[in-house]
Amino acid sequence: MFIKIKITIYKIYYNFWCMFHKPPKVIGTDETIEMLINNSCSISRFGDGEFSLIFGKSLPFQEYSTEISNKLKKVLSSDLKNHLVAIPNVFNGLDEFSTKSKIWWRDYLLANRKKIYKILKKNKTYYDAQITRVYINRKNKESSEDRFNNLKKIWENKKILIVEGELSRFGAGNDLFFKCKEIKRILIPAKNAFDKYDDIINEIESINQSYSFDLILLVAGPTATCMAYDLHIKGLRAIDIGNLDMEYEWMKLGCTEQTPIFGKYTHEATGGDQNIKKINDDKYDKQIVSRIL
């Protein structure tokens, strides 16, 4: 009984606190996608995982370190031309999300909103980090296919480099990149990729000298958040593309829950990070130009 009373008192205090603290301005999902289609922007995305590392907690696929925490703080507070800093568009309401996702975000914000507000810049415009999550946690799934089609326009007719965890196999076996001009890949560690940060950045620059990519897609969790910023400073357009491929697979299969996909790593579905089988895909194998493992 005492615990329930304590929780109720805290929720009343929390709601009162929210009345006097202005939420951050976050541009919505579709507007963020349009920015990436119509402008040569890079984007670094922050979610609960990146916030956890800033606050000193490790993730299942990335151990905490002072170095990655400080780097993420630097990116979060940055203000570079044509580099978008994205956070989840959840601070002004959760109407767009599924019931399960709403409950998760309400609990998460109850525990973390005050800490997050302290590290955000006042009067800064952020973009939506949820552009890579347009299916499984959305209430209206009918709009998901249109959003995926719009996302494909970002890399249509472009030469792209995908920097991904060694078992991600981003876009393999589906049509996400059918309209790309050329695809090359660098494979990096599926876990603790930040430990190889400088090696990966140097390899991207080296390979780009040979291929002159239009766009670099980063599939590397919080490491991608940091790399999109550093690559942008170096004059390379980079998009932290996150979980988009898994979302696309789930939409194609009509999944209602996060489900393991054969041959692809994901820490979000039960069993999705274990016993990942090799795929027989010559086209995918020929796209690999480097491995940093």
PDB file of C-alpha atoms in Angstrom:
ATOM      1  CA  MET A   1       0.000   0.000   0.000  1.00  0.00           C
ATOM      2  CA  PHE A   2       2.798   2.424   0.945  1.00  0.00           C
ATOM      3  CA  ILE A   3       4.564   1.808  -2.392  1.00  0.00           C
ATOM      4  CA  LYS A   4       1.351   2.507  -4.352  1.00  0.00           C
ATOM      5  CA  ILE A   5       0.825   5.774  -2.446  1.00  0.00           C
ATOM      6  CA  LYS A   6       4.438   6.778  -3.100  1.00  0.00           C
ATOM      7  CA  ILE A   7       4.067   6.072  -6.827  1.00  0.00           C
ATOM      8  CA  THR A   8       0.816   8.073  -6.965  1.00  0.00           C
ATOM      9  CA  ILE A   9       2.441  11.040  -5.225  1.00  0.00           C
ATOM     10  CA  TYR A  10       5.374  10.905  -7.646  1.00  0.00           C
ATOM     11  CA  LYS A  11       3.039  10.832 -10.673  1.00  0.00           C
ATOM     12  CA  ILE A  12       1.161  13.878  -9.357  1.00  0.00           C
ATOM     13  CA  TYR A  13       4.478  15.684  -8.849  1.00  0.00           C
ATOM     14  CA  TYR A  14       5.658  14.605 -12.299  1.00  0.00           C
ATOM     15  CA  ASN A  15       2.498  15.901 -14.022  1.00  0.00           C
ATOM     16  CA  PHE A  16       2.819  19.180 -12.116  1.00  0.00           C
ATOM     17  CA  TRP A  17       6.492  19.458 -13.138  1.00  0.00           C
ATOM     18  CA  CYS A  18       5.621  18.897 -16.814  1.00  0.00           C
ATOM     19  CA  MET A  19       3.161  21.816 -16.707  1.00  0.00           C
ATOM     20  CA  PHE A  20       6.030  24.238 -16.145  1.00  0.00           C
ATOM     21  CA  HIS A  21       8.674  22.753 -18.440  1.00  0.00           C
ATOM     22  CA  LYS A  22       8.377  23.318 -22.160  1.00  0.00           C
ATOM     23  CA  PRO A  23       8.918  20.157 -24.218  1.00  0.00           C
ATOM     24  CA  PRO A  24      11.533  20.221 -26.999  1.00  0.00           C
ATOM     25  CA  LYS A  25      10.488  21.118 -30.523  1.00  0.00           C
ATOM     26  CA  VAL A  26      10.683  17.972 -32.669  1.00  0.00           C
ATOM     27  CA  ILE A  27       9.894  17.988 -36.398  1.00  0.00           C
ATOM     28  CA  GLY A  28       7.609  15.045 -37.248  1.00  0.00           C
ATOM     29  CA  THR A  29       8.385  11.782 -39.054  1.00  0.00           C
ATOM     30  CA  ASP A  30       7.162  12.733 -42.522  1.00  0.00           C
ATOM     31  CA  GLU A  31       8.705  16.206 -42.413  1.00  0.00           C
ATOM     32  CA  THR A  32      12.054  14.720 -41.351  1.00  0.00           C
ATOM     33  CA  ILE A  33      11.940  12.235 -44.235  1.00  0.00           C
ATOM     34  CA  GLU A  34      11.162  15.081 -46.645  1.00  0.00           C
ATOM     35  CA  MET A  35      14.182  17.006 -45.343  1.00  0.00           C
ATOM     36  CA  LEU A  36      16.407  14.039 -46.177  1.00  0.00           C
ATOM     37  CA  ILE A  37      14.848  13.606 -49.626  1.00  0.00           C
ATOM     38  CA  ASN A  38      15.060  17.237 -50.677  1.00  0.00           C
ATOM     39  CA  ASN A  39      18.321  18.277 -49.035  1.00  0.00           C
ATOM     40  CA  SER A  40      21.806  16.771 -48.815  1.00  0.00           C
ATOM     41  CA  CYS A  41      21.502  16.412 -45.064  1.00  0.00           C
ATOM     42  CA  SER A  42      23.219  14.025 -42.709  1.00  0.00           C
ATOM     43  CA  ILE A  43      21.405  12.833 -39.589  1.00  0.00           C
ATOM     44  CA  SER A  44      22.408  11.521 -36.162  1.00  0.00           C
ATOM     45  CA  ARG A  45      19.614   9.840 -34.225  1.00  0.00           C
ATOM     46  CA  PHE A  46      19.224   9.538 -30.450  1.00  0.00           C
ATOM     47  CA  GLY A  47      16.943   7.008 -28.781  1.00  0.00           C
ATOM     48  CA  ASP A  48      16.694   5.415 -25.364  1.00  0.00           C
ATOM     49  CA  GLY A  49      19.956   3.520 -25.982  1.00  0.00           C
ATOM     50  CA  GLU A  50      21.985   6.650 -26.714  1.00  0.00           C
ATOM     51  CA  PHE A  51      20.446   8.419 -23.709  1.00  0.00           C
ATOM     52  CA  SER A  52      21.346   5.431 -21.517  1.00  0.00           C
ATOM     53  CA  LEU A  53      24.999   5.679 -22.554  1.00  0.00           C
ATOM     54  CA  ILE A  54      25.001   9.412 -21.847  1.00  0.00           C
ATOM     55  CA  PHE A  55      23.585   8.670 -18.390  1.00  0.00           C
ATOM     56  CA  GLY A  56      26.269   6.043 -17.676  1.00  0.00           C
ATOM     57  CA  LYS A  57      24.548   2.739 -18.489  1.00  0.00           C
ATOM     58  CA  SER A  58      25.786   0.006 -20.832  1.00  0.00           C
ATOM     59  CA  LEU A  59      23.684  -1.580 -23.575  1.00  0.00           C
ATOM     60  CA  PRO A  60      23.583  -5.274 -24.555  1.00  0.00           C
ATOM     61  CA  PHE A  61      25.543  -4.431 -27.734  1.00  0.00           C
ATOM     62  CA  GLN A  62      27.628  -1.457 -26.549  1.00  0.00           C
ATOM     63  CA  GLU A  63      29.465  -1.103 -23.262  1.00  0.00           C
ATOM     64  CA  TYR A  64      29.471   2.269 -21.541  1.00  0.00           C
ATOM     65  CA  SER A  65      32.624   4.349 -21.589  1.00  0.00           C
ATOM     66  CA  THR A  66      33.363   7.952 -20.743  1.00  0.00           C
ATOM     67  CA  GLU A  67      34.548   8.404 -24.327  1.00  0.00           C
ATOM     68  CA  ILE A  68      31.299   7.348 -26.021  1.00  0.00           C
ATOM     69  CA  SER A  69      29.198   9.211 -23.455  1.00  0.00           C
ATOM     70  CA  ASN A  70      31.090  12.465 -24.041  1.00  0.00           C
ATOM     71  CA  LYS A  71      30.985  11.976 -27.803  1.00  0.00           C
ATOM     72  CA  LEU A  72      27.218  11.507 -27.760  1.00  0.00           C
ATOM     73  CA  LYS A  73      26.798  14.634 -25.623  1.00  0.00           C
ATOM     74  CA  LYS A  74      28.856  16.595 -28.134  1.00  0.00           C
ATOM     75  CA  VAL A  75      26.757  15.394 -31.075  1.00  0.00           C
ATOM     76  CA  LEU A  76      23.495  16.038 -29.214  1.00  0.00           C
ATOM     77  CA  SER A  77      24.439  19.666 -28.551  1.00  0.00           C
ATOM     78  CA  SER A  78      25.909  20.274 -32.026  1.00  0.00           C
ATOM     79  CA  ASP A  79      24.526  22.781 -34.490  1.00  0.00           C
ATOM     80  CA  LEU A  80      26.062  22.170 -37.918  1.00  0.00           C
ATOM     81  CA  LYS A  81      24.586  23.230 -41.230  1.00  0.00           C
ATOM     82  CA  ASN A  82      22.851  20.312 -43.007  1.00  0.00           C
ATOM     83  CA  HIS A  83      23.426  17.969 -40.064  1.00  0.00           C
ATOM     84  CA  LEU A  84      20.167  17.006 -38.372  1.00  0.00           C
ATOM     85  CA  VAL A  85      20.117  16.008 -34.712  1.00  0.00           C
ATOM     86  CA  ALA A  86      17.158  13.711 -34.100  1.00  0.00           C
ATOM     87  CA  ILE A  87      15.417  12.592 -30.925  1.00  0.00           C
ATOM     88  CA  PRO A  88      12.183  10.598 -30.516  1.00  0.00           C
ATOM     89  CA  ASN A  89       9.069  12.637 -31.258  1.00  0.00           C
ATOM     90  CA  VAL A  90       7.369  11.528 -28.041  1.00  0.00           C
ATOM     91  CA  PHE A  91       7.493  14.582 -25.781  1.00  0.00           C
ATOM     92  CA  ASN A  92       4.337  16.293 -27.073  1.00  0.00           C
ATOM     93  CA  GLY A  93       2.054  13.252 -27.226  1.00  0.00           C
ATOM     94  CA  LEU A  94       1.904   9.592 -28.169  1.00  0.00           C
ATOM     95  CA  ASP A  95      -1.209   9.464 -30.342  1.00  0.00           C
ATOM     96  CA  GLU A  96       0.635   8.033 -33.346  1.00  0.00           C
ATOM     97  CA  PHE A  97       1.897   4.963 -31.483  1.00  0.00           C
ATOM     98  CA  SER A  98       0.409   1.534 -30.818  1.00  0.00           C
ATOM     99  CA  THR A  99      -1.036   0.787 -27.395  1.00  0.00           C
ATOM    100  CA  LYS A 100       1.987  -1.305 -26.394  1.00  0.00           C
ATOM    101  CA  SER A 101       4.406   1.387 -27.526  1.00  0.00           C
ATOM    102  CA  LYS A 102       2.417   4.111 -25.756  1.00  0.00           C
ATOM    103  CA  ILE A 103       2.676   2.245 -22.463  1.00  0.00           C
ATOM    104  CA  TRP A 104       6.420   1.737 -22.933  1.00  0.00           C
ATOM    105  CA  TRP A 105       7.053   5.402 -23.731  1.00  0.00           C
ATOM    106  CA  ARG A 106       4.874   6.652 -20.872  1.00  0.00           C
ATOM    107  CA  ASP A 107       6.858   4.570 -18.380  1.00  0.00           C
ATOM    108  CA  TYR A 108      10.140   5.585 -19.992  1.00  0.00           C
ATOM    109  CA  LEU A 109       9.325   9.299 -19.892  1.00  0.00           C
ATOM    110  CA  LEU A 110       8.067   9.057 -16.340  1.00  0.00           C
ATOM    111  CA  ALA A 111      11.511   7.795 -15.336  1.00  0.00           C
ATOM    112  CA  ASN A 112      13.702   9.816 -17.697  1.00  0.00           C
ATOM    113  CA  ARG A 113      12.008  12.978 -18.981  1.00  0.00           C
ATOM    114  CA  LYS A 114      13.638  15.313 -16.411  1.00  0.00           C
ATOM    115  CA  LYS A 115      17.126  13.920 -17.121  1.00  0.00           C
ATOM    116  CA  ILE A 116      16.643  14.219 -20.881  1.00  0.00           C
ATOM    117  CA  TYR A 117      15.411  17.816 -20.669  1.00  0.00           C
ATOM    118  CA  LYS A 118      18.596  18.734 -18.789  1.00  0.00           C
ATOM    119  CA  ILE A 119      20.836  17.631 -21.674  1.00  0.00           C
ATOM    120  CA  LEU A 120      18.763  19.127 -24.509  1.00  0.00           C
ATOM    121  CA  LYS A 121      19.399  22.655 -25.766  1.00  0.00           C
ATOM    122  CA  LYS A 122      16.605  25.130 -25.211  1.00  0.00           C
ATOM    123  CA  ASN A 123      15.076  26.638 -28.350  1.00  0.00           C
ATOM    124  CA  LYS A 124      16.829  24.095 -30.592  1.00  0.00           C
ATOM    125  CA  THR A 125      14.798  22.378 -33.318  1.00  0.00           C
ATOM    126  CA  TYR A 126      15.261  18.616 -33.358  1.00  0.00           C
ATOM    127  CA  TYR A 127      14.157  16.085 -35.952  1.00  0.00           C
ATOM    128  CA  ASP A 128      12.434  12.747 -35.476  1.00  0.00           C
ATOM    129  CA  ALA A 129      14.689   9.817 -34.645  1.00  0.00           C
ATOM    130  CA  GLN A 130      11.738   7.497 -35.270  1.00  0.00           C
ATOM    131  CA  ILE A 131      12.036   7.755 -39.070  1.00  0.00           C
ATOM    132  CA  THR A 132      13.590   4.278 -38.981  1.00  0.00           C
ATOM    133  CA  ARG A 133      10.670   2.905 -36.959  1.00  0.00           C
ATOM    134  CA  VAL A 134       7.652   3.496 -39.118  1.00  0.00           C
ATOM    135  CA  TYR A 135       5.866   0.157 -38.764  1.00  0.00           C
ATOM    136  CA  ILE A 136       5.920  -2.096 -35.703  1.00  0.00           C
ATOM    137  CA  ASN A 137       5.225   0.559 -33.033  1.00  0.00           C
ATOM    138  CA  ARG A 138       2.812   2.661 -35.101  1.00  0.00           C
ATOM    139  CA  LYS A 139      -0.944   2.660 -34.600  1.00  0.00           C
ATOM    140  CA  ASN A 140      -1.739   3.375 -38.253  1.00  0.00           C
ATOM    141  CA  LYS A 141       0.268   0.784 -40.160  1.00  0.00           C
ATOM    142  CA  GLU A 142      -1.465   1.623 -43.455  1.00  0.00           C
ATOM    143  CA  SER A 143       0.837   4.620 -43.888  1.00  0.00           C
ATOM    144  CA  SER A 144       3.996   2.557 -43.334  1.00  0.00           C
ATOM    145  CA  GLU A 145       4.411   1.447 -46.949  1.00  0.00           C
ATOM    146  CA  ASP A 146       4.167   5.049 -48.192  1.00  0.00           C
ATOM    147  CA  ARG A 147       6.807   6.060 -45.686  1.00  0.00           C
ATOM    148  CA  PHE A 148       9.148   3.270 -46.771  1.00  0.00           C
ATOM    149  CA  ASN A 149       8.668   4.284 -50.410  1.00  0.00           C
ATOM    150  CA  ASN A 150       9.587   7.857 -49.500  1.00  0.00           C
ATOM    151  CA  LEU A 151      12.648   6.689 -47.575  1.00  0.00           C
ATOM    152  CA  LYS A 152      13.823   4.773 -50.658  1.00  0.00           C
ATOM    153  CA  LYS A 153      13.911   8.075 -52.551  1.00  0.00           C
ATOM    154  CA  ILE A 154      16.807   9.205 -50.345  1.00  0.00           C
ATOM    155  CA  TRP A 155      19.202   6.723 -51.984  1.00  0.00           C
ATOM    156  CA  GLU A 156      17.501   6.278 -55.369  1.00  0.00           C
ATOM    157  CA  ASN A 157      20.035   6.426 -58.250  1.00  0.00           C
ATOM    158  CA  LYS A 158      22.880   6.978 -55.794  1.00  0.00           C
ATOM    159  CA  LYS A 159      26.167   5.227 -55.120  1.00  0.00           C
ATOM    160  CA  ILE A 160      25.978   4.179 -51.490  1.00  0.00           C
ATOM    161  CA  LEU A 161      28.269   2.689 -48.874  1.00  0.00           C
ATOM    162  CA  ILE A 162      26.625   0.666 -46.107  1.00  0.00           C
ATOM    163  CA  VAL A 163      28.646   0.408 -42.894  1.00  0.00           C
ATOM    164  CA  GLU A 164      26.993  -2.315 -40.852  1.00  0.00           C
ATOM    165  CA  GLY A 165      27.406  -4.859 -38.099  1.00  0.00           C
ATOM    166  CA  GLU A 166      28.824  -8.079 -39.498  1.00  0.00           C
ATOM    167  CA  LEU A 167      25.493  -9.915 -39.124  1.00  0.00           C
ATOM    168  CA  SER A 168      23.055  -7.105 -39.955  1.00  0.00           C
ATOM    169  CA  ARG A 169      22.892  -7.857 -43.708  1.00  0.00           C
ATOM    170  CA  PHE A 170      20.992  -4.631 -44.171  1.00  0.00           C
ATOM    171  CA  GLY A 171      18.704  -4.793 -47.202  1.00  0.00           C
ATOM    172  CA  ALA A 172      19.807  -8.303 -48.184  1.00  0.00           C
ATOM    173  CA  GLY A 173      16.942 -10.386 -49.543  1.00  0.00           C
ATOM    174  CA  ASN A 174      14.526  -7.481 -50.037  1.00  0.00           C
ATOM    175  CA  ASP A 175      14.055  -4.537 -52.403  1.00  0.00           C
ATOM    176  CA  LEU A 176      15.100  -1.634 -50.163  1.00  0.00           C
ATOM    177  CA  PHE A 177      18.018  -0.786 -52.463  1.00  0.00           C
ATOM    178  CA  PHE A 178      16.823  -2.017 -55.863  1.00  0.00           C
ATOM    179  CA  LYS A 179      16.999   1.491 -57.347  1.00  0.00           C
ATOM    180  CA  CYS A 180      20.504   2.308 -56.113  1.00  0.00           C
ATOM    181  CA  LYS A 181      23.175   2.919 -58.710  1.00  0.00           C
ATOM    182  CA  GLU A 182      25.837   0.999 -56.757  1.00  0.00           C
ATOM    183  CA  ILE A 183      26.217  -0.581 -53.301  1.00  0.00           C
ATOM    184  CA  LYS A 184      29.369  -1.359 -51.353  1.00  0.00           C
ATOM    185  CA  ARG A 185      29.667  -2.533 -47.753  1.00  0.00           C
ATOM    186  CA  ILE A 186      32.053  -2.394 -44.825  1.00  0.00           C
ATOM    187  CA  LEU A 187      31.398  -4.979 -42.112  1.00  0.00           C
ATOM    188  CA  ILE A 188      32.159  -3.976 -38.523  1.00  0.00           C
ATOM    189  CA  PRO A 189      31.655  -5.673 -35.129  1.00  0.00           C
ATOM    190  CA  ALA A 190      28.053  -6.419 -34.185  1.00  0.00           C
ATOM    191  CA  LYS A 191      28.894  -5.510 -30.579  1.00  0.00           C
ATOM    192  CA  ASN A 192      31.069  -2.734 -29.141  1.00  0.00           C
ATOM    193  CA  ALA A 193      31.720  -1.211 -32.559  1.00  0.00           C
ATOM    194  CA  PHE A 194      32.814   2.016 -30.869  1.00  0.00           C
ATOM    195  CA  ASP A 195      36.026   0.240 -29.828  1.00  0.00           C
ATOM    196  CA  LYS A 196      37.039   0.330 -33.522  1.00  0.00           C
ATOM    197  CA  TYR A 197      35.802   3.871 -34.122  1.00  0.00           C
ATOM    198  CA  ASP A 198      38.942   5.440 -35.578  1.00  0.00           C
ATOM    199  CA  ASP A 199      39.703   2.382 -37.716  1.00  0.00           C
ATOM    200  CA  ILE A 200      36.205   2.473 -39.206  1.00  0.00           C
ATOM    201  CA  ILE A 201      36.309   6.207 -39.938  1.00  0.00           C
ATOM    202  CA  ASN A 202      39.714   5.853 -41.615  1.00  0.00           C
ATOM    203  CA  GLU A 203      38.509   2.910 -43.705  1.00  0.00           C
ATOM    204  CA  ILE A 204      35.410   4.800 -44.846  1.00  0.00           C
ATOM    205  CA  GLU A 205      37.547   7.726 -45.980  1.00  0.00           C
ATOM    206  CA  SER A 206      40.008   5.425 -47.748  1.00  0.00           C
ATOM    207  CA  ILE A 207      37.340   3.479 -49.644  1.00  0.00           C
ATOM    208  CA  ASN A 208      35.454   6.647 -50.536  1.00  0.00           C
ATOM    209  CA  GLN A 209      38.546   7.892 -52.368  1.00  0.00           C
ATOM    210  CA  SER A 210      38.133   4.980 -54.778  1.00  0.00           C
ATOM    211  CA  TYR A 211      34.346   5.058 -55.213  1.00  0.00           C
ATOM    212  CA  SER A 212      33.204   8.646 -54.449  1.00  0.00           C
ATOM    213  CA  PHE A 213      29.960   7.651 -52.746  1.00  0.00           C
ATOM    214  CA  ASP A 214      26.909   9.900 -52.798  1.00  0.00           C
ATOM    215  CA  LEU A 215      25.724   8.634 -49.439  1.00  0.00           C
ATOM    216  CA  ILE A 216      26.911   6.558 -46.486  1.00  0.00           C
ATOM    217  CA  LEU A 217      24.343   4.562 -44.516  1.00  0.00           C
ATOM    218  CA  LEU A 218      25.393   3.646 -40.975  1.00  0.00           C
ATOM    219  CA  VAL A 219      23.957   0.600 -39.209  1.00  0.00           C
ATOM    220  CA  ALA A 220      25.902   0.580 -35.953  1.00  0.00           C
ATOM    221  CA  GLY A 221      23.744   1.692 -33.028  1.00  0.00           C
ATOM    222  CA  PRO A 222      25.202   4.569 -30.966  1.00  0.00           C
ATOM    223  CA  THR A 223      28.439   4.340 -32.955  1.00  0.00           C
ATOM    224  CA  ALA A 224      26.455   5.382 -36.042  1.00  0.00           C
ATOM    225  CA  THR A 225      25.056   8.374 -34.156  1.00  0.00           C
ATOM    226  CA  CYS A 226      28.595   9.623 -33.592  1.00  0.00           C
ATOM    227  CA  MET A 227      29.939   8.674 -37.019  1.00  0.00           C
ATOM    228  CA  ALA A 228      27.240  10.531 -38.944  1.00  0.00           C
ATOM    229  CA  TYR A 229      28.436  13.699 -37.201  1.00  0.00           C
ATOM    230  CA  ASP A 230      32.163  13.142 -37.799  1.00  0.00           C
ATOM    231  CA  LEU A 231      31.700  12.067 -41.422  1.00  0.00           C
ATOM    232  CA  HIS A 232      29.560  15.133 -42.072  1.00  0.00           C
ATOM    233  CA  ILE A 233      32.362  17.350 -40.759  1.00  0.00           C
ATOM    234  CA  LYS A 234      34.681  15.594 -43.230  1.00  0.00           C
ATOM    235  CA  GLY A 235      32.352  16.476 -46.093  1.00  0.00           C
ATOM    236  CA  LEU A 236      30.677  13.078 -46.449  1.00  0.00           C
ATOM    237  CA  ARG A 237      26.898  12.742 -46.332  1.00  0.00           C
ATOM    238  CA  ALA A 238      25.996  10.118 -43.718  1.00  0.00           C
ATOM    239  CA  ILE A 239      22.668   8.828 -42.409  1.00  0.00           C
ATOM    240  CA  ASP A 240      22.301   6.907 -39.168  1.00  0.00           C
ATOM    241  CA  ILE A 241      19.742   4.465 -40.569  1.00  0.00           C
ATOM    242  CA  GLY A 242      19.374   2.147 -37.568  1.00  0.00           C
ATOM    243  CA  ASN A 243      16.654  -0.492 -37.503  1.00  0.00           C
ATOM    244  CA  LEU A 244      14.988   0.359 -40.831  1.00  0.00           C
ATOM    245  CA  ASP A 245      15.724  -2.963 -42.541  1.00  0.00           C
ATOM    246  CA  MET A 246      14.130  -5.014 -39.758  1.00  0.00           C
ATOM    247  CA  GLU A 247      11.079  -2.746 -39.786  1.00  0.00           C
ATOM    248  CA  TYR A 248      10.807  -3.273 -43.537  1.00  0.00           C
ATOM    249  CA  GLU A 249      11.023  -7.060 -43.137  1.00  0.00           C
ATOM    250  CA  TRP A 250       8.333  -6.980 -40.446  1.00  0.00           C
ATOM    251  CA  MET A 251       6.026  -4.921 -42.653  1.00  0.00           C
ATOM    252  CA  LYS A 252       6.514  -7.264 -45.610  1.00  0.00           C
ATOM    253  CA  LEU A 253       5.640 -10.246 -43.394  1.00  0.00           C
ATOM    254  CA  GLY A 254       2.722  -8.466 -41.713  1.00  0.00           C
ATOM    255  CA  CYS A 255       4.231  -9.016 -38.247  1.00  0.00           C
ATOM    256  CA  THR A 256       2.484  -7.545 -35.232  1.00  0.00           C
ATOM    257  CA  GLU A 257       5.403  -8.209 -32.869  1.00  0.00           C
ATOM    258  CA  GLN A 258       9.173  -7.863 -33.182  1.00  0.00           C
ATOM    259  CA  THR A 259      10.194 -11.175 -34.723  1.00  0.00           C
ATOM    260  CA  PRO A 260      13.589 -12.729 -35.559  1.00  0.00           C
ATOM    261  CA  ILE A 261      14.396 -12.649 -39.278  1.00  0.00           C
ATOM    262  CA  PHE A 262      16.462 -15.484 -40.725  1.00  0.00           C
ATOM    263  CA  GLY A 263      20.081 -14.529 -41.294  1.00  0.00           C
ATOM    264  CA  LYS A 264      19.808 -11.042 -39.757  1.00  0.00           C
ATOM    265  CA  TYR A 265      20.938  -9.808 -36.349  1.00  0.00           C
ATOM    266  CA  THR A 266      18.595  -7.861 -34.090  1.00  0.00           C
ATOM    267  CA  HIS A 267      18.737  -7.420 -30.342  1.00  0.00           C
ATOM    268  CA  GLU A 268      15.102  -6.300 -30.239  1.00  0.00           C
ATOM    269  CA  ALA A 269      13.380  -9.617 -30.935  1.00  0.00           C
ATOM    270  CA  THR A 270      13.744 -12.545 -28.559  1.00  0.00           C
ATOM    271  CA  GLY A 271      16.400 -14.822 -30.035  1.00  0.00           C
ATOM    272  CA  GLY A 272      17.216 -12.321 -32.765  1.00  0.00           C
ATOM    273  CA  ASP A 273      20.806 -11.967 -31.599  1.00  0.00           C
ATOM    274  CA  GLN A 274      21.594 -15.675 -31.276  1.00  0.00           C
ATOM    275  CA  ASN A 275      22.678 -18.368 -33.746  1.00  0.00           C
ATOM    276  CA  ILE A 276      22.502 -16.098 -36.789  1.00  0.00           C
ATOM    277  CA  LYS A 277      22.802 -18.363 -39.822  1.00  0.00           C
ATOM    278  CA  LYS A 278      24.920 -17.610 -42.878  1.00  0.00           C
ATOM    279  CA  ILE A 279      22.962 -16.512 -45.925  1.00  0.00           C
ATOM    280  CA  ASN A 280      23.747 -17.710 -49.446  1.00  0.00           C
ATOM    281  CA  ASP A 281      23.659 -14.467 -51.389  1.00  0.00           C
ATOM    282  CA  ASP A 282      26.402 -13.930 -53.967  1.00  0.00           C
ATOM    283  CA  LYS A 283      25.150 -10.432 -54.756  1.00  0.00           C
ATOM    284  CA  TYR A 284      25.485  -9.421 -51.104  1.00  0.00           C
ATOM    285  CA  ASP A 285      28.917 -11.032 -50.731  1.00  0.00           C
ATOM    286  CA  LYS A 286      30.274  -9.166 -53.776  1.00  0.00           C
ATOM    287  CA  GLN A 287      29.234  -5.849 -52.249  1.00  0.00           C
ATOM    288  CA  ILE A 288      31.578  -6.312 -49.270  1.00  0.00           C
ATOM    289  CA  VAL A 289      34.780  -4.341 -49.834  1.00  0.00           C
ATOM    290  CA  SER A 290      36.212  -4.397 -46.306  1.00  0.00           C
ATOM    291  CA  ARG A 291      35.897  -6.033 -42.902  1.00  0.00           C
ATOM    292  CA  ILE A 292      36.929  -4.486 -39.602  1.00  0.00           C
ATOM    293  CA  LEU A 293      36.160  -7.191 -37.063  1.00  0.00           C
TER     294      LEU A 293
END
